Amino acid sequence: MTHEEKRIYLIKWLLNENDEYRGTEIPDDEYNQKRLLRGLMNVRMPGDAAPEFLKIQDEYLQEALAERGVVDVAELPEIEPGICLWQGDITRLNADAIANAANNMLRGCFRSNHGCIDNCIHTFAGMQLRKKCDDLMNAHGPGYEEPTGIAEITPAYNLPCKYVLHTVGPIVQGELTKEHEKLLASCYTSCLNLSAENGLESVAFCCISTGVFMFPNDRAAEIAVDTVREYLKKDISVKKVIFNVFKDYDKEIYENLLGI
């Protein structure tokens, strides 16, 4: 199959298994086909998928990754020992682990084509990631919600990194409190601890709790940098931490904090 044929195959499969969307017309153009495929992946409930579907999905996602391009974290310059800053799509980084700013259900974002990092990571990792997260949550018992400030580790499947560290940051509604700050610092520490425990030497962090979780960007960055710096003084098993930013605004904040 060509890349386009694989995309059509995946769309048809997902439409066929979903009564609500069965019969949806497939667009002729590539852009809207990609949006439809991503949207169908986003709204699909956790569960097993047929081996033949996963085979085509994995091939398709690996081809899409090759087109986007993998960024080798070994080539990223260190601003200070063990710390890098990189602007771009975190799903392109081949770090040992990337951090996902998850919600407390930990199964990804179910909003079709939403722009959050949780949605992006689950989309490009493939169906297996949502199923794995669902298994993790179900193991805790019915109705379990992931506490704020800790982290879980899963394989990364079709992402170029090896693992994904899922952490739930604090939601700031109203005034920022010391408890919010403590919980955000705990997100970074928990991810670093998991990395060290699993022998991972490089980890990339997105801007946890900013955006829809409403943590002020400048204070969130200060906590991130301070927490990572203190951790690297005590534990040398994690060799490289990449602060990943997407927006120019966040890049400027981190540049100021890191003295660039």
Short mmCIF file of C-alpha atoms in Angstrom, two decimals:
data_model
loop_
_atom_site.label_atom_id
_atom_site.label_comp_id
_atom_site.label_asym_id
_atom_site.label_seq_id
_atom_site.Cartn_x
_atom_site.Cartn_y
_atom_site.Cartn_z
CA MET A 1 0.00 0.00 0.00
CA THR A 2 1.03 3.60 -0.55
CA HIS A 3 0.96 6.03 2.37
CA GLU A 4 -2.36 7.42 1.13
CA GLU A 5 -3.84 3.95 0.74
CA LYS A 6 -2.89 3.14 4.32
CA ARG A 7 -4.58 6.34 5.52
CA ILE A 8 -7.80 5.44 3.68
CA TYR A 9 -7.62 1.89 5.04
CA LEU A 10 -7.32 3.16 8.62
CA ILE A 11 -10.14 5.67 8.18
CA LYS A 12 -12.47 3.02 6.74
CA TRP A 13 -11.65 0.62 9.56
CA LEU A 14 -12.34 3.19 12.26
CA LEU A 15 -15.55 4.38 10.59
CA ASN A 16 -16.79 0.83 10.27
CA GLU A 17 -16.30 0.01 13.96
CA ASN A 18 -18.10 3.15 15.16
CA ASP A 19 -21.88 3.23 14.70
CA GLU A 20 -21.99 6.99 15.19
CA TYR A 21 -19.59 7.75 12.35
CA ARG A 22 -20.24 4.81 10.02
CA GLY A 23 -21.21 6.16 6.61
CA THR A 24 -19.19 9.37 6.99
CA GLU A 25 -17.89 10.49 3.61
CA ILE A 26 -14.10 10.40 3.28
CA PRO A 27 -12.68 13.70 1.94
CA ASP A 28 -10.72 13.69 -1.30
CA ASP A 29 -7.87 15.91 -0.12
CA GLU A 30 -4.95 14.88 2.06
CA TYR A 31 -5.36 17.59 4.71
CA ASN A 32 -8.94 16.70 5.58
CA GLN A 33 -8.24 12.98 5.38
CA LYS A 34 -5.53 13.46 8.00
CA ARG A 35 -7.89 15.47 10.19
CA LEU A 36 -10.58 12.82 9.91
CA LEU A 37 -8.14 10.03 10.78
CA ARG A 38 -6.77 11.91 13.76
CA GLY A 39 -10.26 12.79 14.95
CA LEU A 40 -11.39 9.17 14.76
CA MET A 41 -8.31 8.05 16.67
CA ASN A 42 -8.95 10.72 19.31
CA VAL A 43 -12.55 9.72 20.03
CA ARG A 44 -11.98 5.94 19.99
CA MET A 45 -12.46 4.39 23.41
CA PRO A 46 -9.59 2.34 24.89
CA GLY A 47 -9.52 -1.24 23.78
CA ASP A 48 -7.81 -3.87 21.72
CA ALA A 49 -7.47 -3.41 17.98
CA ALA A 50 -7.10 -6.13 15.38
CA PRO A 51 -3.48 -7.10 14.57
CA GLU A 52 -3.99 -6.25 10.89
CA PHE A 53 -5.18 -2.75 11.82
CA LEU A 54 -2.24 -2.17 14.14
CA LYS A 55 0.21 -3.35 11.51
CA ILE A 56 -1.03 -0.78 9.00
CA GLN A 57 -1.35 1.88 11.67
CA ASP A 58 2.25 1.37 12.81
CA GLU A 59 3.56 1.50 9.25
CA TYR A 60 1.57 4.66 8.58
CA LEU A 61 2.72 6.42 11.75
CA GLN A 62 6.36 5.49 11.16
CA GLU A 63 6.15 6.89 7.63
CA ALA A 64 4.52 10.07 8.96
CA LEU A 65 7.30 10.40 11.55
CA ALA A 66 9.96 10.04 8.88
CA GLU A 67 8.26 12.83 6.95
CA ARG A 68 8.14 15.11 10.01
CA GLY A 69 11.74 14.24 10.89
CA VAL A 70 13.26 12.89 14.09
CA VAL A 71 15.29 15.30 16.22
CA ASP A 72 18.34 13.70 17.83
CA VAL A 73 18.63 15.01 21.39
CA ALA A 74 22.32 14.06 21.46
CA GLU A 75 22.92 16.92 19.02
CA LEU A 76 21.07 19.55 21.06
CA PRO A 77 23.55 21.97 22.66
CA GLU A 78 23.56 22.25 26.43
CA ILE A 79 22.93 25.73 27.79
CA GLU A 80 24.31 24.64 31.12
CA PRO A 81 25.47 21.18 32.21
CA GLY A 82 22.65 18.71 31.59
CA ILE A 83 20.07 21.26 30.41
CA CYS A 84 18.88 22.09 26.89
CA LEU A 85 16.12 24.25 25.43
CA TRP A 86 14.37 23.24 22.20
CA GLN A 87 11.39 24.73 20.41
CA GLY A 88 9.20 22.45 18.36
CA ASP A 89 7.01 19.35 18.35
CA ILE A 90 7.92 17.13 21.30
CA THR A 91 6.72 14.04 19.41
CA ARG A 92 9.78 14.37 17.14
CA LEU A 93 12.36 14.05 19.94
CA ASN A 94 14.23 10.76 20.34
CA ALA A 95 14.86 11.31 24.05
CA ASP A 96 14.73 8.27 26.30
CA ALA A 97 11.47 9.72 27.63
CA ILE A 98 9.14 12.63 27.02
CA ALA A 99 6.74 14.01 29.62
CA ASN A 100 3.05 14.16 28.82
CA ALA A 101 0.85 16.73 30.56
CA ALA A 102 -2.02 14.34 31.19
CA ASN A 103 -5.47 14.70 32.75
CA ASN A 104 -6.44 12.67 35.81
CA MET A 105 -8.11 9.96 33.71
CA LEU A 106 -4.68 9.36 32.09
CA ARG A 107 -6.18 7.91 28.91
CA GLY A 108 -5.45 10.82 26.62
CA CYS A 109 -7.55 13.63 25.21
CA PHE A 110 -10.81 12.49 23.64
CA ARG A 111 -11.54 15.82 21.92
CA SER A 112 -11.30 15.43 18.17
CA ASN A 113 -8.21 17.19 16.76
CA HIS A 114 -7.60 19.12 19.98
CA GLY A 115 -4.26 20.91 20.05
CA CYS A 116 -3.12 19.86 23.54
CA ILE A 117 0.09 17.90 24.04
CA ASP A 118 -1.86 14.95 25.44
CA ASN A 119 -3.80 14.68 22.19
CA CYS A 120 -0.66 14.95 20.07
CA ILE A 121 1.26 12.31 21.99
CA HIS A 122 -1.58 9.78 21.90
CA THR A 123 -2.22 10.45 18.20
CA PHE A 124 1.34 9.83 17.07
CA ALA A 125 2.00 6.98 19.49
CA GLY A 126 -0.96 5.01 18.18
CA MET A 127 -3.87 3.10 19.68
CA GLN A 128 -1.62 0.99 21.86
CA LEU A 129 -0.81 3.90 24.18
CA ARG A 130 -4.43 4.56 25.18
CA LYS A 131 -4.95 0.84 25.77
CA LYS A 132 -1.83 0.67 27.96
CA CYS A 133 -2.92 3.71 29.97
CA ASP A 134 -6.37 2.19 30.38
CA ASP A 135 -4.82 -1.02 31.70
CA LEU A 136 -2.74 0.99 34.19
CA MET A 137 -5.76 2.85 35.49
CA ASN A 138 -8.00 -0.20 35.66
CA ALA A 139 -5.37 -2.00 37.73
CA HIS A 140 -6.01 0.54 40.47
CA GLY A 141 -9.71 -0.31 40.58
CA PRO A 142 -13.00 1.16 39.30
CA GLY A 143 -13.24 4.94 39.19
CA TYR A 144 -9.58 5.52 39.98
CA GLU A 145 -8.23 8.97 39.09
CA GLU A 146 -4.51 9.71 38.86
CA PRO A 147 -3.40 12.03 41.68
CA THR A 148 -1.85 15.36 40.83
CA GLY A 149 1.93 15.58 41.08
CA ILE A 150 2.95 11.97 40.47
CA ALA A 151 3.91 10.17 37.24
CA GLU A 152 3.36 6.91 35.40
CA ILE A 153 5.60 5.41 32.73
CA THR A 154 4.54 3.60 29.56
CA PRO A 155 6.20 2.51 26.33
CA ALA A 156 6.13 5.13 23.57
CA TYR A 157 5.08 2.77 20.75
CA ASN A 158 5.34 4.74 17.48
CA LEU A 159 7.01 7.80 18.93
CA PRO A 160 10.79 8.17 18.46
CA CYS A 161 11.34 8.26 22.23
CA LYS A 162 11.43 5.05 24.25
CA TYR A 163 8.97 5.94 26.99
CA VAL A 164 6.26 8.44 27.90
CA LEU A 165 6.04 9.85 31.43
CA HIS A 166 2.43 10.78 32.15
CA THR A 167 1.99 13.37 34.88
CA VAL A 168 -1.05 15.34 36.02
CA GLY A 169 -0.26 18.94 36.79
CA PRO A 170 -2.28 21.23 39.08
CA ILE A 171 -5.22 23.16 37.68
CA VAL A 172 -5.16 26.79 38.77
CA GLN A 173 -8.60 28.26 39.24
CA GLY A 174 -8.30 31.65 40.81
CA GLU A 175 -5.25 32.67 42.81
CA LEU A 176 -2.00 30.74 42.45
CA THR A 177 -1.16 29.06 45.77
CA LYS A 178 1.90 27.47 47.37
CA GLU A 179 0.12 24.12 47.06
CA HIS A 180 -0.15 24.59 43.28
CA GLU A 181 3.57 25.33 43.16
CA LYS A 182 4.44 22.35 45.32
CA LEU A 183 2.39 20.00 43.13
CA LEU A 184 3.94 21.31 39.92
CA ALA A 185 7.44 20.79 41.31
CA SER A 186 6.38 17.27 42.27
CA CYS A 187 5.42 16.57 38.63
CA TYR A 188 8.99 17.26 37.53
CA THR A 189 10.57 15.39 40.42
CA SER A 190 8.31 12.36 39.90
CA CYS A 191 9.21 12.20 36.21
CA LEU A 192 12.91 12.49 36.97
CA ASN A 193 12.67 9.80 39.64
CA LEU A 194 10.96 7.44 37.21
CA SER A 195 13.62 8.19 34.62
CA ALA A 196 16.41 7.39 37.08
CA GLU A 197 14.68 4.22 38.29
CA ASN A 198 14.38 2.97 34.72
CA GLY A 199 17.91 3.84 33.65
CA LEU A 200 16.85 6.65 31.30
CA GLU A 201 19.46 9.27 30.60
CA SER A 202 17.51 11.91 28.68
CA VAL A 203 14.05 13.33 29.30
CA ALA A 204 12.13 16.11 27.56
CA PHE A 205 9.59 18.23 29.43
CA CYS A 206 6.73 20.17 27.92
CA CYS A 207 5.32 23.19 29.76
CA ILE A 208 3.30 21.23 32.32
CA SER A 209 0.08 22.81 33.66
CA THR A 210 0.19 25.89 31.44
CA GLY A 211 -2.46 26.44 28.78
CA VAL A 212 -5.86 25.00 29.70
CA PHE A 213 -4.63 24.16 33.23
CA MET A 214 -4.06 27.92 33.69
CA PHE A 215 -0.78 27.84 35.63
CA PRO A 216 0.98 31.17 34.88
CA ASN A 217 3.63 30.47 32.25
CA ASP A 218 6.42 32.49 33.83
CA ARG A 219 6.05 30.97 37.30
CA ALA A 220 5.64 27.47 35.86
CA ALA A 221 8.93 27.89 34.00
CA GLU A 222 10.70 29.14 37.13
CA ILE A 223 9.54 26.08 39.06
CA ALA A 224 10.55 23.76 36.22
CA VAL A 225 14.05 25.17 35.93
CA ASP A 226 14.64 25.38 39.70
CA THR A 227 13.39 21.82 40.28
CA VAL A 228 15.48 20.32 37.49
CA ARG A 229 18.61 22.19 38.53
CA GLU A 230 18.30 20.99 42.12
CA TYR A 231 17.62 17.43 41.01
CA LEU A 232 20.64 17.28 38.72
CA LYS A 233 22.86 18.38 41.61
CA LYS A 234 21.79 15.32 43.62
CA ASP A 235 21.32 12.61 40.96
CA ILE A 236 23.65 12.24 38.01
CA SER A 237 21.89 9.27 36.43
CA VAL A 238 19.78 11.55 34.23
CA LYS A 239 22.33 13.10 31.91
CA LYS A 240 20.23 15.49 29.83
CA VAL A 241 16.97 17.37 30.42
CA ILE A 242 15.35 19.15 27.50
CA PHE A 243 12.89 21.94 28.16
CA ASN A 244 10.58 21.73 25.17
CA VAL A 245 8.56 24.79 24.23
CA PHE A 246 6.18 25.31 21.36
CA LYS A 247 5.23 28.98 21.60
CA ASP A 248 7.61 31.91 21.15
CA TYR A 249 6.32 33.37 24.40
CA ASP A 250 7.47 30.34 26.40
CA LYS A 251 10.78 30.24 24.55
CA GLU A 252 11.50 33.80 25.63
CA ILE A 253 10.66 32.98 29.26
CA TYR A 254 13.03 30.00 29.33
CA GLU A 255 15.77 31.92 27.54
CA ASN A 256 15.63 34.60 30.23
CA LEU A 257 15.69 32.03 33.03
CA LEU A 258 18.60 30.14 31.50
CA GLY A 259 20.58 33.25 30.68
CA ILE A 260 20.60 32.92 26.89
#
